[in-house]
Short mmCIF file of C-alpha atoms in Angstrom, two decimals:
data_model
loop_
_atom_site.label_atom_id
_atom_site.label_comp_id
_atom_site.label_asym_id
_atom_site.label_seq_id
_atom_site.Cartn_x
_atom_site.Cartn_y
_atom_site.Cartn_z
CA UNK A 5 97.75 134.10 108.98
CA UNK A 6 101.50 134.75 108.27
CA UNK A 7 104.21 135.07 110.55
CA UNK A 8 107.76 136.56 109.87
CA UNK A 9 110.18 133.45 109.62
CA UNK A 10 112.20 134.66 112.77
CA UNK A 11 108.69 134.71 114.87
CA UNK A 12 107.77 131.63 113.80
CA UNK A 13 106.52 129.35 116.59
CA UNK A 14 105.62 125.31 116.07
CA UNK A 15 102.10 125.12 116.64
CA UNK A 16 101.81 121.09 118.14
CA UNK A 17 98.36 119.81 118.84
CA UNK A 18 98.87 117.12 121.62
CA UNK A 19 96.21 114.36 121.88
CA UNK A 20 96.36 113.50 125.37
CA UNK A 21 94.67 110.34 127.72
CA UNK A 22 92.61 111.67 130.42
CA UNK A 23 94.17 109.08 133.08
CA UNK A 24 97.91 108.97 132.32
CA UNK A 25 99.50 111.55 129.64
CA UNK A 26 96.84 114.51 131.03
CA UNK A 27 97.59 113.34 134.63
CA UNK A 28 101.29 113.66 133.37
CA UNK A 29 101.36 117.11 131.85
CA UNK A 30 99.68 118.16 134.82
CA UNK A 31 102.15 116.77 137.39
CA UNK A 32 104.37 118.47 135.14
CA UNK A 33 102.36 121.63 135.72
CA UNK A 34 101.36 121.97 139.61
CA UNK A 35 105.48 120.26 139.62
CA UNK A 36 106.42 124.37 138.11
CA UNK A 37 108.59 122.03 135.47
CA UNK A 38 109.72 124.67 132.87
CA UNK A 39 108.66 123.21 129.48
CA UNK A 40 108.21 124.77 125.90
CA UNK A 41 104.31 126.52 125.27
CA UNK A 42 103.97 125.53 122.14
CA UNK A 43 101.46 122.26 122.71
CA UNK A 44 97.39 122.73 122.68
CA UNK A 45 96.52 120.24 124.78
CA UNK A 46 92.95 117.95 123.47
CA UNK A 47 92.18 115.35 126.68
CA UNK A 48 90.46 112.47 125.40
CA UNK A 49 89.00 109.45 127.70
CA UNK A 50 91.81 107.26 125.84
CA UNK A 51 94.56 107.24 123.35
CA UNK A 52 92.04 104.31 121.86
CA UNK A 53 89.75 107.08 121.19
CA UNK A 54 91.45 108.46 119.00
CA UNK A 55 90.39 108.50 115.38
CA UNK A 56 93.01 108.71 112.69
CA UNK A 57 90.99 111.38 111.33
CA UNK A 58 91.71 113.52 113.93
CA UNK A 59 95.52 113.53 113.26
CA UNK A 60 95.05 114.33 109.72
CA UNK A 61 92.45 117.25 110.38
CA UNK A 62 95.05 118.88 112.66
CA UNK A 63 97.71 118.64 110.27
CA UNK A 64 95.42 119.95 107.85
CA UNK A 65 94.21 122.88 109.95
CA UNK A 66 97.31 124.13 110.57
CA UNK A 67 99.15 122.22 113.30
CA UNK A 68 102.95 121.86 112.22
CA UNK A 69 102.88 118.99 114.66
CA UNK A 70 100.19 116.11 116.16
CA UNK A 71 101.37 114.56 119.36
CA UNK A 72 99.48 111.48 120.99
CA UNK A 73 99.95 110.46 123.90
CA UNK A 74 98.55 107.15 125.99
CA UNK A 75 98.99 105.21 129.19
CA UNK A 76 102.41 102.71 128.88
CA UNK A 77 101.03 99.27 127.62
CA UNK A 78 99.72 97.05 130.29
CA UNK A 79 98.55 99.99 132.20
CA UNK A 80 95.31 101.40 130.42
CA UNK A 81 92.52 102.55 132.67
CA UNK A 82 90.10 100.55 129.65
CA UNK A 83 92.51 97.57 129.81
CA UNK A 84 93.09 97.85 126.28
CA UNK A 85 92.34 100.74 124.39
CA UNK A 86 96.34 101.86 124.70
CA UNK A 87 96.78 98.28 122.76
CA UNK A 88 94.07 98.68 120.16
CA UNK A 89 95.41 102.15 119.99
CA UNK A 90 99.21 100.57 119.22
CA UNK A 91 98.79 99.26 115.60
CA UNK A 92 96.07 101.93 114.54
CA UNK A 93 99.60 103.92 115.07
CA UNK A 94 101.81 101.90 114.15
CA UNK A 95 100.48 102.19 110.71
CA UNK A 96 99.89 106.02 110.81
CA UNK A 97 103.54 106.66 111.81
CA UNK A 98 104.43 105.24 108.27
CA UNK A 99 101.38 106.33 106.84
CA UNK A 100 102.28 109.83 106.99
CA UNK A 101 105.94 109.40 105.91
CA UNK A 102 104.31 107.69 103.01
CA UNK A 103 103.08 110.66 101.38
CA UNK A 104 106.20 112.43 101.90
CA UNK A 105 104.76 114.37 105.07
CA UNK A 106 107.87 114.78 107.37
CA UNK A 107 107.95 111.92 110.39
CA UNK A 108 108.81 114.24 112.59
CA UNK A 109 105.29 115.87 112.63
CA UNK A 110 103.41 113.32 113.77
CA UNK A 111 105.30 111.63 117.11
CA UNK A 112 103.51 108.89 119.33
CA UNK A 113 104.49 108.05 122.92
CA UNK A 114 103.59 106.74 126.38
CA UNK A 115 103.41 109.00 129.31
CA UNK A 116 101.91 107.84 132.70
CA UNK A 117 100.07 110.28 135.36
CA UNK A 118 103.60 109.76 137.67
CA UNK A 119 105.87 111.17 134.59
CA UNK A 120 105.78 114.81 135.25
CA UNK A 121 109.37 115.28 134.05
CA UNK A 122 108.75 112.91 131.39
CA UNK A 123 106.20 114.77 129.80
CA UNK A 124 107.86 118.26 129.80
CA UNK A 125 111.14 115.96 128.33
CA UNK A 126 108.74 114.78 125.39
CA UNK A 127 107.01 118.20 124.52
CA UNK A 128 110.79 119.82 124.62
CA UNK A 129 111.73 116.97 122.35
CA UNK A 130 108.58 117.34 119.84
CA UNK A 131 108.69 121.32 119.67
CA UNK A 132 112.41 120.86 119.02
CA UNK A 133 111.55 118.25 116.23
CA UNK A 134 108.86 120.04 114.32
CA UNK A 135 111.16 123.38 114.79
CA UNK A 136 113.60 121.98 112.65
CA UNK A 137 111.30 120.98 110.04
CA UNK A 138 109.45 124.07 110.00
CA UNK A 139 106.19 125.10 109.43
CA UNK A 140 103.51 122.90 108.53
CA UNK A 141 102.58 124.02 104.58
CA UNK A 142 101.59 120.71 102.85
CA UNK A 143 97.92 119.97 103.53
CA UNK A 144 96.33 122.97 104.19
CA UNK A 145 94.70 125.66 101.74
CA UNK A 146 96.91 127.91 100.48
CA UNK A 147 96.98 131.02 101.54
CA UNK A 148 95.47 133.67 98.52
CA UNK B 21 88.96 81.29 77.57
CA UNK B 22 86.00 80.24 75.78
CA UNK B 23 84.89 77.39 77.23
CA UNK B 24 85.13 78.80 80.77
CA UNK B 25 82.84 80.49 79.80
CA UNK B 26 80.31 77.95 78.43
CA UNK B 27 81.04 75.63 82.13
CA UNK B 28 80.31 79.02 83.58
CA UNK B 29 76.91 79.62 81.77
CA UNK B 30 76.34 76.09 82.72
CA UNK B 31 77.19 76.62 86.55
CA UNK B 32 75.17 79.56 86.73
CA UNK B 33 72.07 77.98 85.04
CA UNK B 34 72.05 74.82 86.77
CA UNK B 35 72.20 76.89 90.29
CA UNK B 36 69.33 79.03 89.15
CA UNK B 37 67.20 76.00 88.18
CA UNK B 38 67.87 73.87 91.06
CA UNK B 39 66.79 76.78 93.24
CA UNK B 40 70.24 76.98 95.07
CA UNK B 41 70.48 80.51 94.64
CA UNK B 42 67.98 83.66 94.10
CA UNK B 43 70.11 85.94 92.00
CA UNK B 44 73.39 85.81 90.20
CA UNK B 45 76.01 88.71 90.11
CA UNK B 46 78.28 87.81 87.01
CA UNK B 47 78.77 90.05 83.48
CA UNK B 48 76.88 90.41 80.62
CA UNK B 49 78.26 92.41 77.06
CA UNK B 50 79.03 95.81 77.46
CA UNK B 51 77.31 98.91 75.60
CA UNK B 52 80.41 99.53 73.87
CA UNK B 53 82.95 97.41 72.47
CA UNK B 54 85.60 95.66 74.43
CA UNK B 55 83.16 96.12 77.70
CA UNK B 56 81.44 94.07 79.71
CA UNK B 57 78.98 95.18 82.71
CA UNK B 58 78.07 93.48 85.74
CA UNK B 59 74.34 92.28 85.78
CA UNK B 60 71.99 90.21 87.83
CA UNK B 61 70.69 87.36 86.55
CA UNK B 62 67.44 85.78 88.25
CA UNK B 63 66.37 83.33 85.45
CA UNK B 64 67.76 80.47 84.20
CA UNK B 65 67.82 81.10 80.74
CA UNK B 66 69.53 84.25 80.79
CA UNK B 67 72.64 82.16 82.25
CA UNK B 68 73.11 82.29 78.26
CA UNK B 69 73.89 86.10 78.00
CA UNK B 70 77.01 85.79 81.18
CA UNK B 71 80.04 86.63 79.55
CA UNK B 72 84.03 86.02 80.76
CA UNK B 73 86.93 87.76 78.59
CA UNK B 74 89.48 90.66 79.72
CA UNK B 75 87.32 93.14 79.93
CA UNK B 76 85.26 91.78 83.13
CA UNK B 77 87.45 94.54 84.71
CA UNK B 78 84.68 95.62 87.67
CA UNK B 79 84.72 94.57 91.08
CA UNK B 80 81.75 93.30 91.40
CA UNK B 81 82.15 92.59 95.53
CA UNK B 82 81.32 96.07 95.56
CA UNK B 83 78.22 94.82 94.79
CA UNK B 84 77.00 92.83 97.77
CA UNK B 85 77.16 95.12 101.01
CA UNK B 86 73.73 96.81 99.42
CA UNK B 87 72.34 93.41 98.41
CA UNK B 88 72.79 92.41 101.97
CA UNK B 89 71.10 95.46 103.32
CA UNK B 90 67.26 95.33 104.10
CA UNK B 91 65.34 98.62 103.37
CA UNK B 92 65.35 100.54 106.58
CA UNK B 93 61.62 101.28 105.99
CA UNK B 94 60.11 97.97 105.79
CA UNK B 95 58.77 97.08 109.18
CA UNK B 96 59.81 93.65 108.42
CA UNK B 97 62.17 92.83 105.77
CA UNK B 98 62.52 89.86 103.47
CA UNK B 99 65.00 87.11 104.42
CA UNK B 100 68.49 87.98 103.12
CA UNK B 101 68.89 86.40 99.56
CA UNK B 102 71.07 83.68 98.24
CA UNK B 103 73.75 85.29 95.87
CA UNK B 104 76.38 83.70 93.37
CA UNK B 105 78.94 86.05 93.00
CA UNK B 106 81.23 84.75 89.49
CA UNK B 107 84.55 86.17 90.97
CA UNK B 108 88.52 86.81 89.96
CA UNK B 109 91.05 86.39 91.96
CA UNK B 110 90.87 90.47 93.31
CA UNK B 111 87.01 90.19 93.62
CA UNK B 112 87.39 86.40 95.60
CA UNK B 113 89.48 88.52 98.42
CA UNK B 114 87.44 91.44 98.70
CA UNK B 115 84.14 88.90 99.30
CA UNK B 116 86.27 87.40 102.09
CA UNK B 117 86.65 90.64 103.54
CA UNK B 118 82.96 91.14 103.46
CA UNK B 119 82.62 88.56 105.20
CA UNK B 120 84.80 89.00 107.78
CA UNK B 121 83.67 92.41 108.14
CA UNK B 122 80.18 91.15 108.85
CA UNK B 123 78.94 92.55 105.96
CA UNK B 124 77.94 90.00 103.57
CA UNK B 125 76.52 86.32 105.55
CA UNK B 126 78.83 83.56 104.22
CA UNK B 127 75.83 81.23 103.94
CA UNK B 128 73.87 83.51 101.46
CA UNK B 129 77.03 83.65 98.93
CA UNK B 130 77.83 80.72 96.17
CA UNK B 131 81.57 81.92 95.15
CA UNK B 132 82.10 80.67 91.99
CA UNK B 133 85.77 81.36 91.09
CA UNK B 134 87.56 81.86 87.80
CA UNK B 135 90.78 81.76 87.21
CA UNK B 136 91.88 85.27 85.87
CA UNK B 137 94.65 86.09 83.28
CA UNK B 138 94.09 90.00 83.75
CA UNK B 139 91.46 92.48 82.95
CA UNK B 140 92.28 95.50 80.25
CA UNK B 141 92.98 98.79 81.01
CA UNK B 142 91.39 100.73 78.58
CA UNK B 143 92.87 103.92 78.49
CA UNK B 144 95.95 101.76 77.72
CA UNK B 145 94.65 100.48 74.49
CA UNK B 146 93.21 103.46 73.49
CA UNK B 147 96.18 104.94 73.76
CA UNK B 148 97.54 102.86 71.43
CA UNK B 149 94.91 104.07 69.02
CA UNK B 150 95.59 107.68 69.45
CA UNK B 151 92.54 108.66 70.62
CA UNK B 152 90.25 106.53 67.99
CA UNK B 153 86.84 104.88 68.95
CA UNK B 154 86.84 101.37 68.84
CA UNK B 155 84.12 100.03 66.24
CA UNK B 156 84.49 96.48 66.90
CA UNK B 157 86.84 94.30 68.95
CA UNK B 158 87.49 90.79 69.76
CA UNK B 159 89.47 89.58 73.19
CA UNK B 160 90.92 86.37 73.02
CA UNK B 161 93.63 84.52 75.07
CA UNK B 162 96.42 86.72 74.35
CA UNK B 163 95.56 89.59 72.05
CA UNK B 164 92.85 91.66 70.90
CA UNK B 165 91.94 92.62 67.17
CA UNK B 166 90.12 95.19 66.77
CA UNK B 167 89.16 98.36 64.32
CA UNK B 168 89.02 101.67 64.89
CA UNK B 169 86.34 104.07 63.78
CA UNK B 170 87.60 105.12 60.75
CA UNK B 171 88.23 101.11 59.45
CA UNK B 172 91.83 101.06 60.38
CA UNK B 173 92.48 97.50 62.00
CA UNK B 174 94.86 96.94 64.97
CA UNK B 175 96.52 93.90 66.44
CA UNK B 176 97.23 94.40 69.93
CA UNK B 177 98.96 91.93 72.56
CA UNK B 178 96.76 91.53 75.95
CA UNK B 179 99.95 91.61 77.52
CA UNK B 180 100.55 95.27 76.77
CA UNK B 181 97.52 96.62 77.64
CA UNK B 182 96.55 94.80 81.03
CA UNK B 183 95.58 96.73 83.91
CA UNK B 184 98.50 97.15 86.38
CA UNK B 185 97.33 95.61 89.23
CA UNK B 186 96.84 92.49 87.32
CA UNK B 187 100.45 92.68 85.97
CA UNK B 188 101.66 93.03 89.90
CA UNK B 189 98.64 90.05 90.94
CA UNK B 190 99.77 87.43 93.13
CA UNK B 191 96.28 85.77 93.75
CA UNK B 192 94.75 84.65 90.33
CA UNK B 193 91.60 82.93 91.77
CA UNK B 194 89.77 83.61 94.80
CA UNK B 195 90.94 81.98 97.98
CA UNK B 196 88.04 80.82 99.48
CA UNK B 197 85.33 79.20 96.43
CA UNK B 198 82.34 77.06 96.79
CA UNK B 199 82.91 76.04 93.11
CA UNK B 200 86.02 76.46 90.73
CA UNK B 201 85.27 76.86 86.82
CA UNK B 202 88.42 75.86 84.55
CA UNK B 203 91.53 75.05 86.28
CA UNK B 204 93.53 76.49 88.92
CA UNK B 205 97.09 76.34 88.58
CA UNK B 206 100.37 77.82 90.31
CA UNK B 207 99.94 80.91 91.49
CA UNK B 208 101.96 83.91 90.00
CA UNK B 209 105.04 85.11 91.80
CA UNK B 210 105.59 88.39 92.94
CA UNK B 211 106.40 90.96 90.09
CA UNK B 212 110.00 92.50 90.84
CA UNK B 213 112.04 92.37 94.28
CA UNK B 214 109.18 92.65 96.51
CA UNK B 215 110.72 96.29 97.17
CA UNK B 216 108.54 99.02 97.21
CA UNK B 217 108.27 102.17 94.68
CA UNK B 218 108.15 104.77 97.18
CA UNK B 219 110.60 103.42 99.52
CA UNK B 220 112.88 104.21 96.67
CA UNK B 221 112.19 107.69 96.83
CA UNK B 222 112.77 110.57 99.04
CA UNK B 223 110.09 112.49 101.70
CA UNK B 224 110.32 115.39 98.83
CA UNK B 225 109.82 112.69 95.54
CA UNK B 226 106.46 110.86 97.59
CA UNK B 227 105.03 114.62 98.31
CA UNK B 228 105.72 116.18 94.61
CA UNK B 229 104.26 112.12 93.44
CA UNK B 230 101.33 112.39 96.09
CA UNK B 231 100.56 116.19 95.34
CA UNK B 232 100.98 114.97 91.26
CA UNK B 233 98.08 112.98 91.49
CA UNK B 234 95.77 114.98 93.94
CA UNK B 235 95.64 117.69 91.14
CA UNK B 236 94.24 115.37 88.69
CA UNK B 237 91.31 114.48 91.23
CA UNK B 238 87.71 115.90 90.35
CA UNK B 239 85.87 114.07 93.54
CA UNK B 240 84.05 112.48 91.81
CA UNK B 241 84.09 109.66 94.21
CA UNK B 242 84.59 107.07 91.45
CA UNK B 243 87.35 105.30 93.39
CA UNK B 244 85.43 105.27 96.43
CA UNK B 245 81.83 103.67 94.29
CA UNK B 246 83.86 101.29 92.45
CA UNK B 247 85.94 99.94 95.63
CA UNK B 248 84.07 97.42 97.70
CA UNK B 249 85.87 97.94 100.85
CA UNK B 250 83.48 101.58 100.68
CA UNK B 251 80.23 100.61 101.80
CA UNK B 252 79.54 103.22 104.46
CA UNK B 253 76.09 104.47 104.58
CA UNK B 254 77.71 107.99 105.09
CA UNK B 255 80.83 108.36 103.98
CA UNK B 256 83.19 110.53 106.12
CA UNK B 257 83.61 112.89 102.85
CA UNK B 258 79.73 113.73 102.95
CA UNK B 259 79.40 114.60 106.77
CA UNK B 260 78.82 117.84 107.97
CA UNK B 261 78.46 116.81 111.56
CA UNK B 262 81.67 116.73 111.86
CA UNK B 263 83.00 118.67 108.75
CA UNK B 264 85.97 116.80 107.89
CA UNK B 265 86.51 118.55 104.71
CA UNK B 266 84.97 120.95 101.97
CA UNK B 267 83.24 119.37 99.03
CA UNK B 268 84.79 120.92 96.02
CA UNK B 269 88.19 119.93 94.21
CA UNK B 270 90.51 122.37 96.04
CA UNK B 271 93.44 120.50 96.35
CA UNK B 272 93.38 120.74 100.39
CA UNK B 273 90.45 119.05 100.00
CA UNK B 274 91.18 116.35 97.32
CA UNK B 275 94.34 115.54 99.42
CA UNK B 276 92.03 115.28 102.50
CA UNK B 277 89.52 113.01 101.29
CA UNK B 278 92.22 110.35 99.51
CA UNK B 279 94.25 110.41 102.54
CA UNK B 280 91.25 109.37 105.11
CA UNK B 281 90.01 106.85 102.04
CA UNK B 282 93.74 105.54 102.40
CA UNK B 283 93.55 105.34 106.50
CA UNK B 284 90.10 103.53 106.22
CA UNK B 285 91.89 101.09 103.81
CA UNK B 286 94.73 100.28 106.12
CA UNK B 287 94.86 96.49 106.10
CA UNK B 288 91.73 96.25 104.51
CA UNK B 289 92.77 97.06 100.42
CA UNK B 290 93.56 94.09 98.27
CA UNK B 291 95.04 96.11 95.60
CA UNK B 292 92.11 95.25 92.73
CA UNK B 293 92.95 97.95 90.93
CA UNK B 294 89.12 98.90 90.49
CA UNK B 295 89.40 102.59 91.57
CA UNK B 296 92.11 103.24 89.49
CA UNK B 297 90.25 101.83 86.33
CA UNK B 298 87.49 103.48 87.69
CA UNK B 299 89.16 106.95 87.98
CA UNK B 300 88.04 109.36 85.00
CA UNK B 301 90.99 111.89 85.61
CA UNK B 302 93.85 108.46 85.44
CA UNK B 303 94.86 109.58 88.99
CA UNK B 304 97.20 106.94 90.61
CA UNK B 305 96.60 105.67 93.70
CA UNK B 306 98.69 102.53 94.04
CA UNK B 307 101.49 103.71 95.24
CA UNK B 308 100.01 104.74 98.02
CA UNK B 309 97.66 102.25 98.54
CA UNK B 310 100.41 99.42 97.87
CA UNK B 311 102.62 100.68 100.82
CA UNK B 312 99.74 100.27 103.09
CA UNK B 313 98.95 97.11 101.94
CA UNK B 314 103.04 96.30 102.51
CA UNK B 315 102.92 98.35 106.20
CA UNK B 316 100.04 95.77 107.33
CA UNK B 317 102.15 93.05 105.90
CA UNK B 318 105.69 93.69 107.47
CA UNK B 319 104.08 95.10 111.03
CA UNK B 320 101.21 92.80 111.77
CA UNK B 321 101.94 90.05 109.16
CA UNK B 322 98.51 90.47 107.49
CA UNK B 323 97.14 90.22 103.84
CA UNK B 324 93.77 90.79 103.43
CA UNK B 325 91.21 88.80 101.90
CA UNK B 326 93.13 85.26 101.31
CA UNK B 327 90.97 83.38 104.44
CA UNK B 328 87.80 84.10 106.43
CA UNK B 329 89.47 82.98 109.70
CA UNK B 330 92.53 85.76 110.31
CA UNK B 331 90.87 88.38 111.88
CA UNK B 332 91.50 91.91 110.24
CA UNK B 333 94.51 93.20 111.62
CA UNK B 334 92.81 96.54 113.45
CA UNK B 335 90.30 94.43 115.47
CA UNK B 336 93.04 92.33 117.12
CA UNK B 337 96.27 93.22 119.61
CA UNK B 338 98.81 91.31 120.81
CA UNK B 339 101.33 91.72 123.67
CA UNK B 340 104.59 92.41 121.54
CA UNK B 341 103.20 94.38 118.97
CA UNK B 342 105.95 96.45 117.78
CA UNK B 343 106.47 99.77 119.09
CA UNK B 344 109.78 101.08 118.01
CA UNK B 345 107.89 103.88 116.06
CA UNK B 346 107.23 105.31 119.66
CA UNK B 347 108.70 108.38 120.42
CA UNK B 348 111.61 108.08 123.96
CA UNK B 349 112.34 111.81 125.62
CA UNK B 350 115.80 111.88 125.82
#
């Protein structure tokens, strides 16, 4: 899987709520909001769902970027899996940036189902972040 | 150091005989010189064989989870036992964390604490020996004599040769103790400025130090038997439902499987030092595992392991937890 460096494209997997960040990109959609094609969506019931592992195996299959994305705090459709959610990130955001794995790959935020333009504002800010790092080259196999 | 040990052969026999406890998890001599190796002592008189000196370098909470755990195929399983766990400072904390963690039943467990000076790292002194088998060997206090193979005798200070989690140990005797053999005093401070080693060092310096110590890594899942914070029935390494990762030492693979042990650590690790002594290849995990242990200090105010009432940090929210790591669109 190579690509020339001037075709390169930031491949971002985007962990997305199913009643607020989903909602959000798809406002964004059905809105015709122009906004950069480089996310693979994943809905999940909520962002508390979301196990740690899953971050790393993107990462490590290939994704130059993970984006997660949950309802604002206070406004979970589970009550409180956006606030379990928090410090499980909280300590991956540094966790990554421990090991020397560039911050900008893995982004958190809070997008509700109203935040159409919000949403396409975050991808174009993600995609522009993990462009300027490049591609992703550190955890997965290399190539023979 | 010596008569600890005697008031602990005393503890440990009077608590068998009086019927307090069923089984004792302490250390008995080692098959080789300067080692000693956790056993389980049922009987009274074989209080006489526990041993304490520098080399009691296991963990032995790792231990108790299985203890604790009734065979699945017995339609109706004993009562739990009563276990006396003989404990340092490192091994006090991860027993709390047991507990909390609902893994080990604070009424079954006798912690009998000891205060600890430091275990040995061996591949430290035999460093020192370039490469030569110890014949015989004799820890005391503050240094170690011992003679190689070939007759040569060496002098060696226990200072040099601890382990290096003991050198950086802030908690010398476990926290929470039923019963306290030899005395406690102060607590050590801090080693250095409290700053971090990797926080020194740029994104490039942790990767090239990170990817340094992967390639040393055999999975042999030392760390991960020797750390008592592991006790999953099936680990996330071993699963093929989903397939996390492959099995072998590729390095994708290696760095994979530390870096999910590391997330299932996350406020959890007490920095024994038990996987790195365990570690056959000397691959270095506290850096890593030290910033974690820092990240759950400075976000959530948490250290693991020092009382049974703070609930582990991941279980818990609050309101203003911080946030700033959250990502605005412009």
């Amino acid at each position: 899987m190579t690509q020339s460096d001037e075709d390169w494209q930031p491949k971002i997997v985007a962990f997305l709520c199913n009643w607020c960040s989903y909602a959000g990109a798809d406002l964004a959609g059905v809105s015709r909001i122009q906004y950069p094609s480089n996310v693979r969506v994943i809905r999940v019931p909520c962002s508390g769902r979301i196990n740690p592992l899953y971050i790393l195996k993107a990462l490590a299959s290939g994704a130059d970027g993970v984006l997660v994305s949950g309802c604002h705090p206070g406004d979970c459709h589970y009550i409180s899996g956006n606030l379990v959610a928090r410090r499980k990130f909280a300590l991956l955001k540094r966790f990554f940036a421990n090991v020397g794995i560039e911050p900008e790959r893995v982004q958190f935020s809070w997008v509700s189902a109203a935040e159409g333009p919000r949403f396409a504002a975050l991808v174009e800010k993600v995609a522009e972040d993990v462009r300027k790092v490049g591609p992703s080259d550190k955890l997965v196999a290399e190539s023979v | 150091m010596s008569d600890v040990q005697g008031e602990l052969r005393k503890v440990v026999g009077d608590l068998l005989e009086q019927g307090k406890v069923d089984v004792v998890l302490g250390f008995e001599e080692g098959t080789r010189p300067l080692s000693a190796s956790p056993c389980f002592i049922r009987q009274a008189e074989r209080a006489a064989e526990l041993v304490w000196n520098p080399c009691c370098s296991v963990n032995v909470a790792a231990y108790l989870p299985r203890l604790f755990t009734p065979d699945p195929r017995l339609k109706e399983p004993p009562p739990p036992p009563r276990v006396a766990v003989f404990c340092k400072g490192c091994d006090g904390r991860s027993v709390v964390g047991l507990i909390k963690e609902n893994q080990v039943p604070r009424e079954n467990v006798v912690i009998i604490a000891v205060p600890c000076g430091g275990v040995i790292d061996r591949d430290a002194l035999t460093g020192r020996l370039n490469g030569a088998e110890i014949a015989k060997a004799k820890a005391s206090a503050d240094k170690i004599e011992l003679t190689d193979e070939s007759g040569k005798k060496h002098t060696v200070k226990l200072n040099d040769v601890l382990s290096a989690s003991c050198r950086e140990c802030t908690v010398r005797v476990a926290p929470v103790r039923d019963v306290l053999v030899g005395e406690a005093g102060d607590e050590p401070k801090p080693a250095g400025d409290g700053s971090h080693r990797l926080e020194s060092m740029s994104p490039e310096e942790r990767w090239e130090a990170f990817r340094r110590e992967m390639s040393k890594c055999i999975r042999c899942y030392a760390c991960r038997q020797a750390c008592p914070n592991c006790y999953c029935h099936a680990c996330f390494a071993e699963l093929s439902s989903p397939r996390w990762l492959g099995a072998g030492d590729a390095v994708e693979d290696v760095m994979f499987f530390h870096l999910g042990r590391m997330i299932h650590q996350a406020g959890r690790c007490v920095d024994c030092g038990a996987c790195v002594r365990a570690c056959p290849m000397g691959v270095d995990l506290r850096p890593f595992t030290q910033k974690l242990v820092a990240d759950a200090k400075e976000l959530f105010g948490f250290e693991a392991g020092l009382d049974i009432e703070t609930p582990p940090p991941l279980t818990v929210f609050k309101p203003e937890d911080p946030q700033e790591f959250i990502t605005e669109p412009g």
